PDB file of C-alpha atoms in Angstrom:
ATOM      1  CA  MET A 729      86.479  83.171  63.856  1.00 49.00           C
ATOM      2  CA  ILE A 730      85.424  86.754  65.162  1.00 57.00           C
ATOM      3  CA  GLY A 731      83.283  88.563  62.232  1.00 57.00           C
ATOM      4  CA  LYS A 732      83.687  92.062  61.057  1.00 63.00           C
ATOM      5  CA  ASN A 733      80.847  93.525  63.278  1.00 68.00           C
ATOM      6  CA  GLU A 734      81.877  91.390  66.428  1.00 72.00           C
ATOM      7  CA  ASN A 735      85.542  92.900  65.966  1.00 81.00           C
ATOM      8  CA  ASN A 736      83.982  96.403  65.721  1.00 86.00           C
ATOM      9  CA  SER A 737      81.969  95.876  68.747  1.00 88.00           C
ATOM     10  CA  LEU A 738      85.369  94.302  70.740  1.00 92.00           C
ATOM     11  CA  ILE A 739      87.367  97.722  69.709  1.00 92.00           C
ATOM     12  CA  VAL A 740      84.124  99.802  71.000  1.00 94.00           C
ATOM     13  CA  LEU A 741      83.866  97.727  74.334  1.00 95.00           C
ATOM     14  CA  THR A 742      87.862  97.627  74.877  1.00 95.00           C
ATOM     15  CA  SER A 743      87.852 101.331  74.432  1.00 96.00           C
ATOM     16  CA  ILE A 744      85.040 101.936  76.844  1.00 96.00           C
ATOM     17  CA  PHE A 745      86.779  99.841  79.415  1.00 97.00           C
ATOM     18  CA  PHE A 746      90.111 101.658  79.054  1.00 97.00           C
ATOM     19  CA  ILE A 747      88.357 104.962  79.477  1.00 97.00           C
ATOM     20  CA  ASN A 748      86.471 103.855  82.359  1.00 97.00           C
ATOM     21  CA  ALA A 749      89.513 102.653  83.793  1.00 96.00           C
ATOM     22  CA  VAL A 750      91.223 106.125  83.527  1.00 96.00           C
ATOM     23  CA  LEU A 751      88.141 107.901  84.977  1.00 96.00           C
ATOM     24  CA  GLU A 752      88.399 105.259  87.897  1.00 94.00           C
ATOM     25  CA  ILE A 753      92.185 105.920  88.592  1.00 94.00           C
ATOM     26  CA  SER A 754      91.657 109.657  88.486  1.00 94.00           C
ATOM     27  CA  ALA A 755      88.776 109.570  90.707  1.00 93.00           C
ATOM     28  CA  GLU A 756      90.617 107.379  92.972  1.00 88.00           C
ATOM     29  CA  TYR A 757      93.330 109.822  93.248  1.00 88.00           C
ATOM     30  CA  PHE A 758      91.132 112.880  93.621  1.00 88.00           C
ATOM     31  CA  GLN A 759      88.742 110.860  95.831  1.00 85.00           C
ATOM     32  CA  PHE A 760      85.704 111.617  93.956  1.00 90.00           C
ATOM     33  CA  LYS A 761      83.500 109.027  95.816  1.00 89.00           C
ATOM     34  CA  TRP A 762      80.397 109.346  93.760  1.00 91.00           C
ATOM     35  CA  ILE A 763      82.372 108.536  90.561  1.00 94.00           C
ATOM     36  CA  ILE A 764      84.593 105.648  92.280  1.00 94.00           C
ATOM     37  CA  TYR A 765      80.910 104.132  93.154  1.00 94.00           C
ATOM     38  CA  VAL A 766      80.091 104.089  89.302  1.00 95.00           C
ATOM     39  CA  THR A 767      83.373 103.515  87.546  1.00 96.00           C
ATOM     40  CA  LYS A 768      84.841 100.884  90.074  1.00 94.00           C
ATOM     41  CA  PRO A 769      82.153  98.064  89.767  1.00 94.00           C
ATOM     42  CA  LEU A 770      82.092  98.745  85.790  1.00 96.00           C
ATOM     43  CA  ILE A 771      85.601  97.450  85.393  1.00 96.00           C
ATOM     44  CA  PRO A 772      84.490  93.746  85.909  1.00 96.00           C
ATOM     45  CA  ILE A 773      81.156  94.526  84.102  1.00 97.00           C
ATOM     46  CA  ILE A 774      82.619  95.868  81.161  1.00 97.00           C
ATOM     47  CA  LEU A 775      84.945  92.769  80.945  1.00 97.00           C
ATOM     48  CA  MET A 776      82.029  90.433  81.339  1.00 97.00           C
ATOM     49  CA  VAL A 777      80.402  91.966  78.461  1.00 96.00           C
ATOM     50  CA  LEU A 778      83.747  91.736  76.369  1.00 96.00           C
ATOM     51  CA  TYR A 779      83.989  88.275  77.229  1.00 97.00           C
ATOM     52  CA  TRP A 780      80.443  87.541  76.186  1.00 95.00           C
ATOM     53  CA  VAL A 781      81.119  89.039  72.658  1.00 94.00           C
ATOM     54  CA  SER A 782      84.565  87.478  72.212  1.00 93.00           C
ATOM     55  CA  SER A 783      84.375  84.274  73.493  1.00 94.00           C
ATOM     56  CA  ALA A 784      82.753  80.969  71.718  1.00 90.00           C
ATOM     57  CA  VAL A 785      82.635  78.947  74.979  1.00 93.00           C
ATOM     58  CA  LYS A 786      81.305  81.577  77.540  1.00 94.00           C
ATOM     59  CA  ASN A 787      82.179  79.772  80.540  1.00 96.00           C
ATOM     60  CA  ARG A 788      80.230  80.490  83.584  1.00 96.00           C
ATOM     61  CA  LEU A 789      83.112  80.278  85.836  1.00 96.00           C
ATOM     62  CA  PHE A 790      84.471  83.950  84.184  1.00 97.00           C
ATOM     63  CA  PHE A 791      80.952  85.400  85.118  1.00 97.00           C
ATOM     64  CA  LEU A 792      81.376  83.929  88.767  1.00 97.00           C
ATOM     65  CA  THR A 793      84.668  85.335  89.096  1.00 96.00           C
ATOM     66  CA  LEU A 794      83.977  88.653  87.630  1.00 97.00           C
ATOM     67  CA  PHE A 795      80.470  88.812  89.737  1.00 96.00           C
ATOM     68  CA  PHE A 796      82.637  88.490  93.112  1.00 95.00           C
ATOM     69  CA  SER A 797      85.151  91.272  91.699  1.00 94.00           C
ATOM     70  CA  VAL A 798      82.221  93.537  91.308  1.00 95.00           C
ATOM     71  CA  ILE A 799      81.227  92.981  94.898  1.00 95.00           C
ATOM     72  CA  THR A 800      84.782  93.219  96.210  1.00 91.00           C
ATOM     73  CA  ASN A 801      85.124  96.617  94.653  1.00 90.00           C
ATOM     74  CA  LEU A 802      81.985  98.012  96.156  1.00 92.00           C
ATOM     75  CA  LEU A 803      82.953  96.863  99.557  1.00 91.00           C
ATOM     76  CA  PHE A 804      86.299  98.139  99.523  1.00 85.00           C
ATOM     77  CA  ILE A 805      84.973 101.781  98.493  1.00 85.00           C
ATOM     78  CA  PRO A 806      84.244 102.794 102.030  1.00 85.00           C
ATOM     79  CA  LYS A 807      86.772 103.336 104.704  1.00 76.00           C
ATOM     80  CA  ASN A 808      85.331 101.254 107.521  1.00 79.00           C
ATOM     81  CA  GLU A 809      86.488  98.005 109.210  1.00 77.00           C
ATOM     82  CA  MET A 810      83.016  96.013 108.768  1.00 85.00           C
ATOM     83  CA  PHE A 811      83.263  96.763 105.021  1.00 87.00           C
ATOM     84  CA  LEU A 812      86.643  95.950 105.049  1.00 79.00           C
ATOM     85  CA  PHE A 813      85.986  92.443 106.492  1.00 83.00           C
ATOM     86  CA  TYR A 814      83.245  91.320 104.220  1.00 89.00           C
ATOM     87  CA  GLY A 815      85.329  93.096 101.316  1.00 87.00           C
ATOM     88  CA  ILE A 816      88.059  90.804 102.153  1.00 83.00           C
ATOM     89  CA  LEU A 817      85.734  87.719 102.562  1.00 88.00           C
ATOM     90  CA  ALA A 818      84.368  88.408  99.176  1.00 91.00           C
ATOM     91  CA  PHE A 819      87.911  88.768  97.622  1.00 88.00           C
ATOM     92  CA  THR A 820      88.764  85.476  99.070  1.00 88.00           C
ATOM     93  CA  ILE A 821      85.720  83.763  97.550  1.00 93.00           C
ATOM     94  CA  HIS A 822      86.546  85.399  94.330  1.00 93.00           C
ATOM     95  CA  ARG A 823      90.199  84.348  94.737  1.00 92.00           C
ATOM     96  CA  ILE A 824      89.131  80.834  95.390  1.00 94.00           C
ATOM     97  CA  ILE A 825      86.937  80.648  92.143  1.00 96.00           C
ATOM     98  CA  LEU A 826      89.749  82.183  90.131  1.00 95.00           C
ATOM     99  CA  LEU A 827      92.294  79.942  91.180  1.00 95.00           C
ATOM    100  CA  TYR A 828      89.964  76.976  90.703  1.00 96.00           C
ATOM    101  CA  TYR A 829      89.110  78.547  87.272  1.00 96.00           C
ATOM    102  CA  VAL A 830      93.105  78.834  86.330  1.00 95.00           C
ATOM    103  CA  TYR A 831      93.841  75.312  87.558  1.00 93.00           C
ATOM    104  CA  LYS A 832      90.912  73.737  85.439  1.00 92.00           C
ATOM    105  CA  THR A 833      92.290  75.845  82.469  1.00 93.00           C
ATOM    106  CA  VAL A 834      96.121  74.856  82.565  1.00 91.00           C
ATOM    107  CA  LYS A 835      96.534  72.100  84.982  1.00 83.00           C
ATOM    108  CA  VAL A 836      99.822  71.662  86.767  1.00 87.00           C
ATOM    109  CA  ARG A 837     102.184  69.629  84.455  1.00 87.00           C
ATOM    110  CA  SER A 838     105.152  69.644  87.316  1.00 91.00           C
ATOM    111  CA  TYR A 839     104.439  69.683  90.728  1.00 92.00           C
ATOM    112  CA  LYS A 840     107.878  70.072  92.047  1.00 94.00           C
ATOM    113  CA  LEU A 841     108.534  73.029  89.760  1.00 94.00           C
ATOM    114  CA  PHE A 842     105.102  74.340  91.203  1.00 95.00           C
ATOM    115  CA  VAL A 843     106.390  74.190  94.568  1.00 95.00           C
ATOM    116  CA  LEU A 844     109.653  75.848  93.885  1.00 95.00           C
ATOM    117  CA  CYS A 845     108.166  78.662  92.324  1.00 94.00           C
ATOM    118  CA  THR A 846     105.416  78.949  95.095  1.00 95.00           C
ATOM    119  CA  ILE A 847     107.788  79.186  98.140  1.00 95.00           C
ATOM    120  CA  PRO A 848     109.301  82.405  97.707  1.00 93.00           C
ATOM    121  CA  LEU A 849     105.848  84.089  97.140  1.00 91.00           C
ATOM    122  CA  LEU A 850     104.478  82.713 100.501  1.00 93.00           C
ATOM    123  CA  THR A 851     107.680  83.646 102.152  1.00 93.00           C
ATOM    124  CA  ILE A 852     107.121  87.466 101.244  1.00 89.00           C
ATOM    125  CA  PHE A 853     103.656  87.402 102.392  1.00 87.00           C
ATOM    126  CA  ILE A 854     104.152  85.669 105.506  1.00 88.00           C
ATOM    127  CA  TYR A 855     106.738  88.004 106.396  1.00 86.00           C
ATOM    128  CA  LEU A 856     104.650  90.955 105.681  1.00 82.00           C
ATOM    129  CA  LEU A 857     101.768  89.416 107.789  1.00 82.00           C
ATOM    130  CA  ILE A 858     104.146  88.840 110.739  1.00 82.00           C
ATOM    131  CA  GLU A 859     105.407  92.567 110.544  1.00 77.00           C
ATOM    132  CA  SER A 860     101.857  93.895 110.392  1.00 73.00           C
ATOM    133  CA  TYR A 861     100.775  95.825 113.347  1.00 68.00           C
ATOM    134  CA  TYR A 862      97.057  96.712 112.245  1.00 67.00           C
ATOM    135  CA  LEU A 863      95.653  93.241 111.829  1.00 70.00           C
ATOM    136  CA  PRO A 864      91.997  92.951 113.186  1.00 71.00           C
ATOM    137  CA  ALA A 865      91.855  89.350 114.788  1.00 73.00           C
ATOM    138  CA  ASN A 866      88.621  88.510 112.771  1.00 71.00           C
ATOM    139  CA  SER A 867      90.469  89.111 109.482  1.00 72.00           C
ATOM    140  CA  ILE A 868      93.885  86.927 110.254  1.00 81.00           C
ATOM    141  CA  PRO A 869      92.499  83.503 109.297  1.00 86.00           C
ATOM    142  CA  ILE A 870      91.115  84.999 105.956  1.00 83.00           C
ATOM    143  CA  LEU A 871      94.381  86.774 105.141  1.00 83.00           C
ATOM    144  CA  ILE A 872      96.392  83.756 105.876  1.00 88.00           C
ATOM    145  CA  LEU A 873      94.128  81.751 103.316  1.00 90.00           C
ATOM    146  CA  GLN A 874      94.709  84.598 100.807  1.00 87.00           C
ATOM    147  CA  ILE A 875      98.538  84.230 101.376  1.00 89.00           C
ATOM    148  CA  PHE A 876      98.328  80.622 100.330  1.00 93.00           C
ATOM    149  CA  LEU A 877      95.854  81.378  97.257  1.00 93.00           C
ATOM    150  CA  ILE A 878      98.174  84.231  95.945  1.00 93.00           C
ATOM    151  CA  GLY A 879     101.226  81.932  96.582  1.00 93.00           C
ATOM    152  CA  ILE A 880      99.382  78.946  94.694  1.00 95.00           C
ATOM    153  CA  PHE A 881      98.189  81.130  91.919  1.00 95.00           C
ATOM    154  CA  GLY A 882     101.817  82.788  91.487  1.00 95.00           C
ATOM    155  CA  GLY A 883     103.171  79.374  91.474  1.00 95.00           C
ATOM    156  CA  ILE A 884     100.998  77.566  88.825  1.00 95.00           C
ATOM    157  CA  ALA A 885     101.517  80.897  86.395  1.00 95.00           C
ATOM    158  CA  VAL A 886     105.509  80.937  86.902  1.00 94.00           C
ATOM    159  CA  SER A 887     105.999  77.046  86.561  1.00 94.00           C
ATOM    160  CA  GLU A 888     103.541  77.279  83.510  1.00 93.00           C
ATOM    161  CA  TYR A 889     105.506  79.935  82.017  1.00 94.00           C
ATOM    162  CA  ILE A 890     108.585  78.005  82.333  1.00 94.00           C
ATOM    163  CA  LEU A 891     107.392  74.802  80.994  1.00 92.00           C
ATOM    164  CA  GLU A 892     105.787  76.441  77.734  1.00 88.00           C
ATOM    165  CA  ASP A 893     106.471  80.170  76.596  1.00 83.00           C
ATOM    166  CA  SER A 894     103.174  80.556  74.969  1.00 90.00           C
ATOM    167  CA  LYS A 895     100.488  83.353  74.193  1.00 92.00           C
ATOM    168  CA  GLN A 896      98.655  81.549  77.061  1.00 93.00           C
ATOM    169  CA  SER A 897     101.184  81.137  79.276  1.00 94.00           C
ATOM    170  CA  SER A 898     102.295  84.727  78.762  1.00 95.00           C
ATOM    171  CA  TYR A 899      99.113  86.414  79.668  1.00 96.00           C
ATOM    172  CA  LEU A 900      98.735  84.129  82.696  1.00 96.00           C
ATOM    173  CA  MET A 901     102.315  85.289  83.876  1.00 96.00           C
ATOM    174  CA  ILE A 902     101.315  88.903  83.385  1.00 96.00           C
ATOM    175  CA  CYS A 903      98.083  88.531  85.080  1.00 96.00           C
ATOM    176  CA  ALA A 904      99.620  86.651  88.268  1.00 95.00           C
ATOM    177  CA  LEU A 905     102.499  89.181  88.642  1.00 95.00           C
ATOM    178  CA  LEU A 906      99.921  92.163  88.546  1.00 95.00           C
ATOM    179  CA  PHE A 907      97.878  90.206  90.952  1.00 93.00           C
ATOM    180  CA  ILE A 908     100.816  89.656  93.306  1.00 93.00           C
ATOM    181  CA  ALA A 909     101.676  93.388  93.144  1.00 93.00           C
ATOM    182  CA  LEU A 910      98.214  94.581  93.861  1.00 88.00           C
ATOM    183  CA  GLN A 911      97.798  91.971  96.803  1.00 85.00           C
ATOM    184  CA  LEU A 912     101.212  93.644  97.943  1.00 86.00           C
ATOM    185  CA  VAL A 913      99.974  97.174  97.431  1.00 86.00           C
ATOM    186  CA  ILE A 914      96.415  96.555  99.335  1.00 79.00           C
ATOM    187  CA  PHE A 915      98.373  94.843 102.349  1.00 79.00           C
ATOM    188  CA  ILE A 916     100.544  97.634 102.538  1.00 78.00           C
ATOM    189  CA  GLU A 917      97.931 100.122 102.344  1.00 74.00           C
ATOM    190  CA  LYS A 918      95.274  98.483 104.616  1.00 71.00           C
ATOM    191  CA  TYR A 919      97.726  96.829 107.479  1.00 71.00           C
ATOM    192  CA  PHE A 920     101.158  97.881 107.172  1.00 68.00           C
ATOM    193  CA  LEU A 921     100.769 101.711 106.664  1.00 67.00           C
ATOM    194  CA  LYS A 922      97.229 102.038 108.126  1.00 63.00           C
ATOM    195  CA  SER A 923      98.273 105.118 110.053  1.00 60.00           C
ATOM    196  CA  VAL A 924      99.836 106.989 107.164  1.00 62.00           C
ATOM    197  CA  THR A 925      98.055 108.272 104.321  1.00 64.00           C
ATOM    198  CA  ILE A 926      99.665 107.740 100.925  1.00 68.00           C
ATOM    199  CA  GLU A 927      97.561 109.336  98.058  1.00 72.00           C
ATOM    200  CA  ALA A 928      99.285 107.397  95.296  1.00 78.00           C
ATOM    201  CA  LEU A 929      98.359 103.765  96.555  1.00 82.00           C
ATOM    202  CA  ARG A 930      94.773 103.765  95.627  1.00 82.00           C
ATOM    203  CA  PRO A 931      95.281 104.901  92.100  1.00 88.00           C
ATOM    204  CA  ILE A 932      98.317 102.210  91.849  1.00 90.00           C
ATOM    205  CA  ALA A 933      96.222  99.645  93.095  1.00 88.00           C
ATOM    206  CA  MET A 934      93.494 100.134  90.802  1.00 90.00           C
ATOM    207  CA  SER A 935      95.882 100.593  87.883  1.00 93.00           C
ATOM    208  CA  LEU A 936      97.347  97.169  88.749  1.00 94.00           C
ATOM    209  CA  ASN A 937      93.816  95.732  89.137  1.00 92.00           C
ATOM    210  CA  VAL A 938      92.445  97.069  85.705  1.00 95.00           C
ATOM    211  CA  ILE A 939      95.530  95.573  83.855  1.00 96.00           C
ATOM    212  CA  ALA A 940      95.669  92.303  85.647  1.00 96.00           C
ATOM    213  CA  PHE A 941      91.796  91.661  84.792  1.00 96.00           C
ATOM    214  CA  TYR A 942      92.502  92.580  81.365  1.00 97.00           C
ATOM    215  CA  SER A 943      95.192  90.243  81.185  1.00 97.00           C
ATOM    216  CA  PHE A 944      93.051  87.340  82.869  1.00 97.00           C
ATOM    217  CA  TYR A 945      90.364  88.056  80.344  1.00 97.00           C
ATOM    218  CA  LYS A 946      93.125  87.804  77.461  1.00 96.00           C
ATOM    219  CA  PHE A 947      94.304  84.432  79.016  1.00 97.00           C
ATOM    220  CA  ILE A 948      90.966  83.130  79.069  1.00 96.00           C
ATOM    221  CA  ILE A 949      90.349  83.972  75.547  1.00 96.00           C
ATOM    222  CA  ALA A 950      93.555  82.550  74.462  1.00 95.00           C
ATOM    223  CA  SER A 951      93.091  79.176  76.303  1.00 94.00           C
ATOM    224  CA  GLU A 952      89.729  78.833  74.715  1.00 95.00           C
ATOM    225  CA  GLU A 953      91.158  79.475  71.298  1.00 92.00           C
ATOM    226  CA  LYS A 954      94.067  76.863  71.888  1.00 89.00           C
ATOM    227  CA  LYS A 955      91.457  74.170  73.315  1.00 86.00           C
ATOM    228  CA  LEU A 956      89.128  74.755  70.159  1.00 87.00           C
ATOM    229  CA  ASN A 957      92.008  74.756  67.590  1.00 83.00           C
ATOM    230  CA  ASN A 958      93.488  71.371  69.267  1.00 78.00           C
ATOM    231  CA  ASP A 959      89.900  69.937  69.182  1.00 64.00           C
TER     232      ASP A 959
END
């Protein structure tokens, strides 16, 4: 049970999180780099503080997942192929940890349904990979791995939602859909339309990123509360 003081702290922290998010999205649109270097890594950092205050479990995997998100956010800021490569590497590690965390939290109850939900997602991303013209050779193996990771993550989320329409599975479903959309936007921006500058893509990507991570935080809290109630 969350006390009155803790509840007030959560309201304040949640407000700070979304104020920072609005500043970050605005900075992305107007290309204020000095603001982006502050607000972008603050997104997962504030979520870690939120989780610390609201969680009775305080799972280390949550902090590890968000730590790699901080690194990824910083490395994706410069428009440089070297930073992009290391950003993709950090992003891949982040996704592996996140996927393991989700799998450990919800399990897979029907592998047949999971496979049926995963195949369409893999098909979309593999098609985009084949049609891309600006793929650095050193990034292709990592991108292929990322495609499978997002496909598996989406498959788990959709199959879980079909099997049980609960608060936990709803947050996971929202989180997965937003992460899939984020992956599509990043893929299109970095590799599909590299020669074309579309100013709206960065703010769209950050909007998806913010809501996806907040949904992930809510999913973890809902999962922990469900487990504690069952115990």
